[in-house]
Amino acid sequence: MQRPYDAVEPRVMDEDMLKLAVGEQGPQEEAGQLARQEGILFKDVVSLRLDFQNILRIDSLWRFENLRKLQLDNNIIEKIEGLEHLVHLVWLDLSFNNIEAIEGLDTLVNLEDLSLFNNRIAKIDSLDALVKLQVLSLGNNQIGNMRNIIYLRRFKDLRSLSLSGNPIAESEDYKMFICAYLPDLVYLDFRRIDDHTKELAGSKHQYSIDELEHRENLIQARRDDELARQVELEKHKAAFVEHLNGSFLFDSMYTEDVEGNKLAYLPGVGELLQGYKDKFVIICLNIFEYGLKQQEKRKLELDTFNECVKEAIQENQEQGRHRIAKFEEKHVLETINMFERNIMDLVALFLENVQSLMAQCRDLENHHHEKLLEISINTLEKILKGELDEDLPDDARALFVDKDTIVNAVGASHDIHLLKIDNREDELVTRTNSWCTHLVDTIHKDEITRNRRRVKEINQYIDHIQNELDNLECGDVID
């Protein structure tokens, strides 16, 4: 199945090869016409044929950004690479090459037809991104494991599969296995699968299929749950309040708090700590819920602004080009200024209230610190007098050498907690302000771009009127 190197020297794609290939597309094709009339514009080429070129390595295709069909068959290509920019590719032929592994296709999400016929591929994998795949040709390769077929079940649109000429095709159960595990397949090895064969295959492998479907359903359910969590998390991030709908911030305060975890064993601290946590989490939930509500308000404000700008531009077009500048100043700019004021007011109010709630978290921490220090001093006095009835872990008891040691330990715990609260507040404020600044800057930049386009339209209109007047004057002179 390996294609030998021809007497002609192996080639790598270069500028000359690509220009020649595009130019030879023919006068009936768009690429050929562009090449002859206006020079080659690779970005406008939608179909490219590079077969029988003795190509060893795929390269220099990044400029063909709108390519939909690519023929690279009958070369000596050893590795699938250099295709990452061809995101609009629908049809790809890499048959009759020396490819050993399926790779380099992760960005080709629109690919529907893939031919890897007559290569040296031993395993079917690395096709996950090809969610639109309908036709897959892998005949005349080295695929020997029938379990590879199960991998193809994820491609819900797959209707045609070719695997003849592989070791697996020699198995007696080859056709039945494929028809059972790929029930939506219509063509196998270029022959239509009849309903009777599908029924026999389904009956023969019914038990295994049922087990597989059960496992697939469980996996899909977990994926759906994870996707839902990710979608929800992104929503929370957009509101700048992610991980504030629970005890995450509180728990993070104790993750690196070695002294605080030791002090938790002191008599009465467990109850104190639980009360502190309950109140702290309630404040975090208040921030979270308030953040989501404010995000909805900001989103509504932005949606309303975009709709107003859209309506203004449409009305502008209806008014006629001669009134563009006047209209822009009166309507669009007023809308932008009003939106900027409104969104900045919303952000300022949001931050003011969040900072007030964060201050409540610090108040709770300060109160907890005072109580913990009080308990710690009382415990020290009991230990020194030999009156402590409770047993303490050795690392906790080691803190009670003297008053300075225990005060420093409680203070270190307190400092860590305040730092965590401050950092979360700073992060929220910084991200919110950055979002607002970026949004306003982007709107102004878009408006500048739109104005430049309007000026260009006005100039073109003036040129058009001038040409009309010149033509009229020429007509009068002739008369």
Short mmCIF file of C-alpha atoms in Angstrom, two decimals:
data_model
loop_
_atom_site.label_atom_id
_atom_site.label_comp_id
_atom_site.label_asym_id
_atom_site.label_seq_id
_atom_site.Cartn_x
_atom_site.Cartn_y
_atom_site.Cartn_z
CA MET A 1 0.00 0.00 0.00
CA GLN A 2 2.99 2.32 0.25
CA ARG A 3 3.59 4.49 -2.78
CA PRO A 4 7.25 4.36 -3.84
CA TYR A 5 9.17 7.55 -4.42
CA ASP A 6 9.12 8.34 -8.14
CA ALA A 7 12.19 9.11 -10.18
CA VAL A 8 11.11 12.75 -9.89
CA GLU A 9 12.52 14.40 -6.77
CA PRO A 10 10.02 14.67 -3.87
CA ARG A 11 8.50 18.16 -3.62
CA VAL A 12 7.27 20.49 -0.92
CA MET A 13 4.48 22.93 -1.66
CA ASP A 14 5.78 26.38 -2.58
CA GLU A 15 4.53 29.60 -4.16
CA ASP A 16 5.25 28.53 -7.73
CA MET A 17 3.44 25.21 -7.37
CA LEU A 18 0.36 26.86 -5.87
CA LYS A 19 0.21 29.64 -8.48
CA LEU A 20 0.48 27.09 -11.27
CA ALA A 21 -2.18 24.86 -9.75
CA VAL A 22 -4.61 27.75 -9.27
CA GLY A 23 -3.94 29.04 -12.78
CA GLU A 24 -4.66 25.63 -14.29
CA GLN A 25 -8.09 25.36 -12.71
CA GLY A 26 -9.48 26.36 -16.09
CA PRO A 27 -11.36 29.36 -17.50
CA GLN A 28 -14.69 27.87 -16.47
CA GLU A 29 -13.69 28.04 -12.80
CA GLU A 30 -13.51 31.13 -10.64
CA ALA A 31 -9.90 30.52 -9.54
CA GLY A 32 -8.63 30.42 -13.11
CA GLN A 33 -10.45 33.60 -14.06
CA LEU A 34 -9.00 35.49 -11.12
CA ALA A 35 -5.51 34.26 -11.96
CA ARG A 36 -5.69 35.61 -15.53
CA GLN A 37 -7.60 38.83 -15.00
CA GLU A 38 -6.59 40.25 -11.63
CA GLY A 39 -3.70 38.16 -10.40
CA ILE A 40 -3.97 35.26 -8.00
CA LEU A 41 -5.97 35.88 -4.83
CA PHE A 42 -5.58 32.67 -2.86
CA LYS A 43 -8.21 33.72 -0.34
CA ASP A 44 -10.87 33.61 -3.07
CA VAL A 45 -10.06 30.06 -4.20
CA VAL A 46 -12.68 27.54 -3.12
CA SER A 47 -11.39 24.43 -4.90
CA LEU A 48 -7.76 23.33 -5.32
CA ARG A 49 -6.36 20.26 -7.06
CA LEU A 50 -2.81 19.18 -6.18
CA ASP A 51 -2.86 15.52 -7.15
CA PHE A 52 0.05 13.68 -8.87
CA GLN A 53 2.57 16.36 -7.83
CA ASN A 54 5.01 14.09 -5.94
CA ILE A 55 4.36 16.23 -2.84
CA LEU A 56 6.18 14.99 0.25
CA ARG A 57 5.02 17.64 2.74
CA ILE A 58 1.90 19.80 3.00
CA ASP A 59 2.77 23.47 3.44
CA SER A 60 1.92 27.09 2.48
CA LEU A 61 -1.87 26.60 2.37
CA TRP A 62 -2.70 29.11 5.11
CA ARG A 63 -3.74 31.80 2.60
CA PHE A 64 -6.48 29.59 1.14
CA GLU A 65 -8.75 30.59 4.02
CA ASN A 66 -12.00 30.01 2.10
CA LEU A 67 -11.05 26.71 0.48
CA ARG A 68 -13.87 24.14 0.49
CA LYS A 69 -12.43 21.33 -1.63
CA LEU A 70 -8.84 20.07 -1.62
CA GLN A 71 -7.34 17.21 -3.63
CA LEU A 72 -3.98 15.90 -2.43
CA ASP A 73 -4.30 12.33 -3.65
CA ASN A 74 -1.59 10.38 -5.45
CA ASN A 75 1.39 12.05 -3.81
CA ILE A 76 3.98 10.74 -1.32
CA ILE A 77 2.71 12.65 1.75
CA GLU A 78 3.78 11.00 5.01
CA LYS A 79 2.05 13.21 7.58
CA ILE A 80 -1.22 15.15 7.74
CA GLU A 81 -0.19 18.71 8.64
CA GLY A 82 -0.47 22.31 7.48
CA LEU A 83 -4.29 22.23 7.19
CA GLU A 84 -5.20 24.06 10.41
CA HIS A 85 -6.25 27.30 8.65
CA LEU A 86 -8.61 25.60 6.18
CA VAL A 87 -11.57 25.78 8.55
CA HIS A 88 -14.14 25.94 5.72
CA LEU A 89 -12.96 22.75 4.09
CA VAL A 90 -15.84 20.37 3.27
CA TRP A 91 -14.12 17.81 1.01
CA LEU A 92 -10.57 16.45 1.48
CA ASP A 93 -8.86 13.72 -0.54
CA LEU A 94 -5.59 12.34 0.83
CA SER A 95 -5.84 8.93 -0.78
CA PHE A 96 -2.84 7.12 -2.32
CA ASN A 97 -0.17 8.57 -0.06
CA ASN A 98 2.15 7.20 2.66
CA ILE A 99 0.26 8.47 5.72
CA GLU A 100 0.67 6.32 8.85
CA ALA A 101 -1.55 8.14 11.37
CA ILE A 102 -4.69 10.23 11.37
CA GLU A 103 -3.79 13.64 12.82
CA GLY A 104 -3.79 17.37 12.08
CA LEU A 105 -7.55 17.61 11.43
CA ASP A 106 -8.69 19.23 14.69
CA THR A 107 -9.78 22.55 13.13
CA LEU A 108 -11.63 21.10 10.14
CA VAL A 109 -15.01 21.20 11.88
CA ASN A 110 -16.93 21.58 8.60
CA LEU A 111 -15.43 18.56 6.86
CA GLU A 112 -18.07 16.22 5.45
CA ASP A 113 -16.12 13.97 3.06
CA LEU A 114 -12.69 12.54 3.94
CA SER A 115 -10.73 10.04 1.85
CA LEU A 116 -7.62 8.35 3.25
CA PHE A 117 -7.84 5.39 0.91
CA ASN A 118 -4.64 3.46 0.22
CA ASN A 119 -2.29 4.68 2.94
CA ARG A 120 -0.60 2.94 5.89
CA ILE A 121 -3.05 3.78 8.67
CA ALA A 122 -3.42 1.14 11.41
CA LYS A 123 -5.86 2.87 13.80
CA ILE A 124 -9.01 4.95 13.44
CA ASP A 125 -8.75 7.90 15.83
CA SER A 126 -8.17 11.68 16.11
CA LEU A 127 -11.32 12.51 14.14
CA ASP A 128 -13.33 13.87 17.08
CA ALA A 129 -13.58 17.43 15.71
CA LEU A 130 -15.18 16.26 12.45
CA VAL A 131 -18.73 16.44 13.80
CA LYS A 132 -20.25 16.87 10.31
CA LEU A 133 -18.49 13.86 8.76
CA GLN A 134 -20.74 11.99 6.31
CA VAL A 135 -18.34 10.03 4.07
CA LEU A 136 -15.17 8.28 5.27
CA SER A 137 -12.95 6.23 2.99
CA LEU A 138 -10.27 4.17 4.74
CA GLY A 139 -9.97 1.23 2.37
CA ASN A 140 -6.59 -0.36 1.62
CA ASN A 141 -4.92 0.52 4.91
CA GLN A 142 -3.63 -1.58 7.83
CA ILE A 143 -6.58 -1.44 10.24
CA GLY A 144 -6.75 -4.75 12.07
CA ASN A 145 -8.79 -4.16 15.23
CA MET A 146 -12.56 -4.49 14.80
CA ARG A 147 -13.09 -2.47 17.99
CA ASN A 148 -11.98 0.61 15.98
CA ILE A 149 -15.46 0.56 14.46
CA ILE A 150 -17.00 1.48 17.83
CA TYR A 151 -15.07 4.77 17.76
CA LEU A 152 -17.07 5.79 14.69
CA ARG A 153 -20.40 5.66 16.57
CA ARG A 154 -19.87 9.27 17.69
CA PHE A 155 -20.29 10.55 14.12
CA LYS A 156 -24.06 10.81 13.94
CA ASP A 157 -24.09 11.99 10.30
CA LEU A 158 -21.80 9.24 8.96
CA ARG A 159 -23.59 7.51 6.09
CA SER A 160 -20.84 6.01 3.91
CA LEU A 161 -17.83 4.00 5.09
CA SER A 162 -15.16 2.17 3.13
CA LEU A 163 -12.83 -0.31 4.86
CA SER A 164 -12.25 -2.99 2.23
CA GLY A 165 -8.62 -3.99 1.80
CA ASN A 166 -7.89 -3.80 5.54
CA PRO A 167 -7.14 -6.86 7.72
CA ILE A 168 -10.48 -6.42 9.51
CA ALA A 169 -12.33 -6.89 6.21
CA GLU A 170 -11.14 -10.50 6.18
CA SER A 171 -13.14 -11.33 9.32
CA GLU A 172 -16.28 -13.42 8.81
CA ASP A 173 -18.22 -11.05 11.04
CA TYR A 174 -16.92 -7.92 9.28
CA LYS A 175 -20.14 -6.78 7.61
CA MET A 176 -22.48 -7.84 10.42
CA PHE A 177 -20.35 -6.16 13.09
CA ILE A 178 -20.24 -2.85 11.24
CA CYS A 179 -23.94 -2.88 10.42
CA ALA A 180 -24.80 -3.64 14.05
CA TYR A 181 -22.56 -1.04 15.65
CA LEU A 182 -23.18 1.65 13.00
CA PRO A 183 -26.95 1.28 12.44
CA ASP A 184 -27.34 4.61 10.60
CA LEU A 185 -24.79 3.67 7.95
CA VAL A 186 -26.26 3.58 4.43
CA TYR A 187 -23.27 2.46 2.35
CA LEU A 188 -20.48 0.05 3.26
CA ASP A 189 -17.61 -0.34 0.80
CA PHE A 190 -19.65 1.58 -1.79
CA ARG A 191 -22.60 -0.85 -1.58
CA ARG A 192 -25.97 0.01 -0.11
CA ILE A 193 -26.85 -1.87 3.10
CA ASP A 194 -30.28 -3.48 2.80
CA ASP A 195 -32.77 -3.52 5.68
CA HIS A 196 -32.64 -7.32 6.02
CA THR A 197 -28.88 -7.22 6.68
CA LYS A 198 -29.36 -4.50 9.28
CA GLU A 199 -31.99 -6.57 11.08
CA LEU A 200 -29.83 -9.70 11.11
CA ALA A 201 -26.82 -7.73 12.34
CA GLY A 202 -28.84 -6.04 15.08
CA SER A 203 -30.21 -9.39 16.31
CA LYS A 204 -26.80 -11.07 16.28
CA HIS A 205 -25.12 -8.35 18.38
CA GLN A 206 -28.17 -7.24 20.38
CA TYR A 207 -26.79 -8.02 23.86
CA SER A 208 -23.43 -6.29 23.25
CA ILE A 209 -25.15 -3.30 21.64
CA ASP A 210 -27.51 -2.91 24.63
CA GLU A 211 -24.57 -2.90 27.04
CA LEU A 212 -22.66 -0.43 24.90
CA GLU A 213 -25.63 1.91 24.58
CA HIS A 214 -26.11 1.82 28.35
CA ARG A 215 -22.47 2.87 28.89
CA GLU A 216 -22.76 5.52 26.18
CA ASN A 217 -25.87 6.95 27.80
CA LEU A 218 -24.09 7.21 31.15
CA ILE A 219 -21.08 8.89 29.54
CA GLN A 220 -23.33 11.28 27.61
CA ALA A 221 -25.25 12.14 30.77
CA ARG A 222 -21.98 13.01 32.52
CA ARG A 223 -20.91 15.09 29.54
CA ASP A 224 -24.24 16.91 29.53
CA ASP A 225 -23.89 17.63 33.24
CA GLU A 226 -20.35 18.90 32.78
CA LEU A 227 -21.41 21.06 29.84
CA ALA A 228 -24.29 22.49 31.87
CA ARG A 229 -21.87 23.28 34.70
CA GLN A 230 -19.48 24.98 32.29
CA VAL A 231 -22.29 27.04 30.76
CA GLU A 232 -23.46 28.05 34.24
CA LEU A 233 -19.90 28.91 35.29
CA GLU A 234 -19.44 31.14 32.24
CA LYS A 235 -22.66 32.90 33.15
CA HIS A 236 -21.35 33.48 36.67
CA LYS A 237 -18.00 34.72 35.33
CA ALA A 238 -19.79 37.20 33.09
CA ALA A 239 -21.41 38.55 36.26
CA PHE A 240 -18.00 38.53 38.05
CA VAL A 241 -19.40 36.41 40.91
CA GLU A 242 -18.17 32.90 40.07
CA HIS A 243 -17.70 30.59 43.08
CA LEU A 244 -19.58 32.93 45.39
CA ASN A 245 -22.70 30.74 45.43
CA GLY A 246 -21.39 28.56 48.24
CA SER A 247 -18.56 28.15 50.70
CA PHE A 248 -15.70 28.32 48.18
CA LEU A 249 -14.29 31.65 49.41
CA PHE A 250 -14.61 30.64 53.05
CA ASP A 251 -12.97 27.26 52.44
CA SER A 252 -10.15 28.93 50.50
CA MET A 253 -9.32 31.01 53.58
CA TYR A 254 -8.42 27.84 55.46
CA THR A 255 -6.67 26.00 52.60
CA GLU A 256 -3.31 27.61 53.39
CA ASP A 257 -4.10 28.51 57.00
CA VAL A 258 -1.95 26.04 58.93
CA GLU A 259 -2.36 27.78 62.29
CA GLY A 260 -6.12 28.22 61.87
CA ASN A 261 -6.59 24.52 61.23
CA LYS A 262 -4.67 23.70 64.41
CA LEU A 263 -6.73 26.16 66.44
CA ALA A 264 -9.95 24.52 65.23
CA TYR A 265 -9.32 21.74 67.80
CA LEU A 266 -9.66 24.12 70.77
CA PRO A 267 -12.72 23.72 72.98
CA GLY A 268 -15.64 25.78 71.67
CA VAL A 269 -13.92 26.73 68.38
CA GLY A 270 -15.81 24.15 66.32
CA GLU A 271 -19.16 25.72 67.18
CA LEU A 272 -17.73 29.21 66.72
CA LEU A 273 -16.32 28.27 63.35
CA GLN A 274 -19.58 26.79 62.09
CA GLY A 275 -21.51 29.93 63.06
CA TYR A 276 -18.90 32.06 61.31
CA LYS A 277 -19.08 29.95 58.17
CA ASP A 278 -22.89 30.03 58.02
CA LYS A 279 -23.01 33.82 58.23
CA PHE A 280 -20.10 34.25 55.81
CA VAL A 281 -21.72 32.01 53.19
CA ILE A 282 -24.98 33.96 53.45
CA ILE A 283 -23.13 37.17 52.58
CA CYS A 284 -21.40 35.43 49.64
CA LEU A 285 -24.79 34.23 48.39
CA ASN A 286 -26.12 37.78 48.63
CA ILE A 287 -23.20 39.01 46.51
CA PHE A 288 -23.79 36.18 44.03
CA GLU A 289 -27.52 36.77 43.61
CA TYR A 290 -27.06 40.53 43.42
CA GLY A 291 -24.33 40.07 40.83
CA LEU A 292 -26.56 37.97 38.57
CA LYS A 293 -29.37 40.52 38.78
CA GLN A 294 -26.99 43.36 37.93
CA GLN A 295 -25.59 41.38 35.02
CA GLU A 296 -29.10 41.05 33.60
CA LYS A 297 -29.53 44.80 33.89
CA ARG A 298 -26.22 45.45 32.12
CA LYS A 299 -27.14 42.96 29.40
CA LEU A 300 -30.52 44.61 28.91
CA GLU A 301 -28.85 48.01 28.68
CA LEU A 302 -26.38 46.71 26.09
CA ASP A 303 -29.09 44.97 24.06
CA THR A 304 -31.21 48.12 24.09
CA PHE A 305 -28.23 50.20 22.98
CA ASN A 306 -27.41 47.84 20.10
CA GLU A 307 -31.02 47.87 18.96
CA CYS A 308 -31.15 51.68 19.08
CA VAL A 309 -27.94 51.95 17.01
CA LYS A 310 -29.29 49.43 14.52
CA GLU A 311 -32.55 51.33 14.15
CA ALA A 312 -30.67 54.62 13.84
CA ILE A 313 -28.46 53.29 11.06
CA GLN A 314 -31.47 51.88 9.22
CA GLU A 315 -33.30 55.19 9.53
CA ASN A 316 -30.15 56.94 8.40
CA GLN A 317 -30.06 54.87 5.23
CA GLU A 318 -33.67 55.72 4.55
CA GLN A 319 -33.01 59.45 5.03
CA GLY A 320 -30.53 59.54 2.17
CA ARG A 321 -26.78 59.99 1.98
CA HIS A 322 -26.88 63.77 1.95
CA ARG A 323 -28.04 63.83 5.55
CA ILE A 324 -25.58 61.29 6.96
CA ALA A 325 -23.30 63.57 8.98
CA LYS A 326 -26.15 65.53 10.52
CA PHE A 327 -28.04 62.38 11.43
CA GLU A 328 -25.01 60.69 13.00
CA GLU A 329 -24.38 63.62 15.30
CA LYS A 330 -28.00 63.93 16.35
CA HIS A 331 -28.93 60.30 16.90
CA VAL A 332 -26.11 57.75 17.07
CA LEU A 333 -23.74 59.89 19.12
CA GLU A 334 -26.51 60.80 21.55
CA THR A 335 -27.32 57.12 21.93
CA ILE A 336 -23.68 56.27 22.61
CA ASN A 337 -23.28 59.02 25.21
CA MET A 338 -26.45 57.98 26.98
CA PHE A 339 -25.41 54.34 27.00
CA GLU A 340 -21.96 55.21 28.35
CA ARG A 341 -23.50 57.13 31.23
CA ASN A 342 -26.01 54.39 32.00
CA ILE A 343 -23.52 51.51 31.90
CA MET A 344 -20.99 53.37 34.03
CA ASP A 345 -23.71 54.19 36.57
CA LEU A 346 -24.74 50.52 36.70
CA VAL A 347 -21.15 49.41 37.19
CA ALA A 348 -20.52 52.03 39.89
CA LEU A 349 -23.65 51.00 41.79
CA PHE A 350 -22.75 47.31 41.48
CA LEU A 351 -19.23 47.85 42.82
CA GLU A 352 -20.40 50.10 45.63
CA ASN A 353 -22.87 47.50 46.91
CA VAL A 354 -20.46 44.58 46.47
CA GLN A 355 -17.76 46.42 48.39
CA SER A 356 -20.27 47.09 51.15
CA LEU A 357 -21.05 43.35 51.34
CA MET A 358 -17.36 42.49 51.29
CA ALA A 359 -16.90 44.87 54.23
CA GLN A 360 -19.45 42.74 56.09
CA CYS A 361 -17.27 39.70 55.40
CA ARG A 362 -14.31 41.52 56.96
CA ASP A 363 -16.45 42.50 59.96
CA LEU A 364 -17.34 38.85 60.46
CA GLU A 365 -13.68 37.88 60.22
CA ASN A 366 -12.71 40.56 62.75
CA HIS A 367 -15.39 39.36 65.16
CA HIS A 368 -14.30 35.75 64.70
CA HIS A 369 -10.68 36.76 65.29
CA GLU A 370 -11.57 38.44 68.58
CA LYS A 371 -13.54 35.41 69.79
CA LEU A 372 -10.83 32.98 68.69
CA LEU A 373 -8.16 35.02 70.46
CA GLU A 374 -10.27 35.06 73.61
CA ILE A 375 -10.72 31.28 73.52
CA SER A 376 -7.01 30.78 72.80
CA ILE A 377 -5.91 32.94 75.77
CA ASN A 378 -8.33 31.11 78.08
CA THR A 379 -7.03 27.77 76.83
CA LEU A 380 -3.44 28.89 77.47
CA GLU A 381 -4.31 29.83 81.04
CA LYS A 382 -5.96 26.45 81.62
CA ILE A 383 -2.94 24.61 80.19
CA LEU A 384 -0.53 26.58 82.40
CA LYS A 385 -2.67 25.79 85.44
CA GLY A 386 -3.12 22.17 84.43
CA GLU A 387 -6.91 22.62 84.26
CA LEU A 388 -7.52 21.71 80.58
CA ASP A 389 -9.68 18.57 80.45
CA GLU A 390 -9.74 18.16 76.65
CA ASP A 391 -6.94 16.42 74.78
CA LEU A 392 -5.33 18.47 72.00
CA PRO A 393 -3.28 17.19 69.04
CA ASP A 394 0.45 17.65 69.57
CA ASP A 395 0.78 20.29 66.83
CA ALA A 396 -2.03 22.34 68.40
CA ARG A 397 -0.63 22.01 71.93
CA ALA A 398 2.77 23.15 70.61
CA LEU A 399 1.27 26.61 70.02
CA PHE A 400 0.61 27.12 73.73
CA VAL A 401 4.17 27.81 74.87
CA ASP A 402 3.45 31.35 75.95
CA LYS A 403 1.08 34.22 75.22
CA ASP A 404 3.16 35.74 72.40
CA THR A 405 3.25 32.45 70.51
CA ILE A 406 -0.50 31.92 70.62
CA VAL A 407 -1.25 35.58 69.82
CA ASN A 408 1.04 35.38 66.80
CA ALA A 409 -0.61 32.16 65.63
CA VAL A 410 -4.11 33.65 65.87
CA GLY A 411 -2.89 36.83 64.17
CA ALA A 412 -1.30 34.89 61.30
CA SER A 413 -4.59 33.06 60.71
CA HIS A 414 -6.47 36.36 60.73
CA ASP A 415 -4.07 37.95 58.21
CA ILE A 416 -4.51 35.04 55.77
CA HIS A 417 -8.31 35.34 55.95
CA LEU A 418 -8.31 39.09 55.37
CA LEU A 419 -5.92 38.70 52.43
CA LYS A 420 -8.24 36.16 50.77
CA ILE A 421 -11.23 38.49 51.19
CA ASP A 422 -9.27 41.49 49.90
CA ASN A 423 -7.94 39.59 46.89
CA ARG A 424 -11.41 38.39 45.87
CA GLU A 425 -12.77 41.91 46.17
CA ASP A 426 -9.86 43.39 44.20
CA GLU A 427 -10.30 40.78 41.48
CA LEU A 428 -14.00 41.51 41.16
CA VAL A 429 -13.49 45.27 41.04
CA THR A 430 -10.61 45.08 38.56
CA ARG A 431 -12.40 42.72 36.17
CA THR A 432 -15.62 44.72 36.29
CA ASN A 433 -13.87 48.01 35.58
CA SER A 434 -11.80 46.43 32.81
CA TRP A 435 -14.93 45.03 31.21
CA CYS A 436 -16.64 48.42 31.32
CA THR A 437 -13.61 50.27 29.94
CA HIS A 438 -13.13 47.75 27.14
CA LEU A 439 -16.82 47.86 26.22
CA VAL A 440 -16.95 51.66 26.03
CA ASP A 441 -13.66 51.83 24.09
CA THR A 442 -14.88 49.24 21.61
CA ILE A 443 -18.13 51.13 21.02
CA HIS A 444 -16.25 54.36 20.36
CA LYS A 445 -13.80 52.61 18.02
CA ASP A 446 -16.71 51.04 16.14
CA GLU A 447 -18.30 54.46 15.81
CA ILE A 448 -15.09 55.95 14.44
CA THR A 449 -14.89 53.14 11.89
CA ARG A 450 -18.53 53.67 10.98
CA ASN A 451 -17.97 57.41 10.54
CA ARG A 452 -15.01 56.81 8.27
CA ARG A 453 -17.16 54.52 6.20
CA ARG A 454 -19.84 57.18 6.05
CA VAL A 455 -17.33 59.81 4.92
CA LYS A 456 -16.16 57.44 2.22
CA GLU A 457 -19.78 56.97 1.10
CA ILE A 458 -20.28 60.74 1.01
CA ASN A 459 -17.15 61.23 -1.08
CA GLN A 460 -18.23 58.50 -3.45
CA TYR A 461 -21.65 60.12 -3.71
CA ILE A 462 -20.08 63.52 -4.41
CA ASP A 463 -17.86 61.96 -7.08
CA HIS A 464 -20.90 60.32 -8.62
CA ILE A 465 -22.82 63.64 -8.72
CA GLN A 466 -19.75 65.40 -10.13
CA ASN A 467 -19.51 62.82 -12.91
CA GLU A 468 -23.20 63.27 -13.67
CA LEU A 469 -22.74 67.04 -13.89
CA ASP A 470 -19.69 66.66 -16.10
CA ASN A 471 -21.64 64.41 -18.43
CA LEU A 472 -24.44 66.97 -18.60
CA GLU A 473 -22.00 69.78 -19.38
CA CYS A 474 -20.41 67.69 -22.13
CA GLY A 475 -23.84 67.07 -23.57
CA ASP A 476 -24.63 70.78 -23.59
CA VAL A 477 -21.37 71.59 -25.38
CA ILE A 478 -22.08 68.99 -28.06
CA ASP A 479 -25.57 70.38 -28.59
#
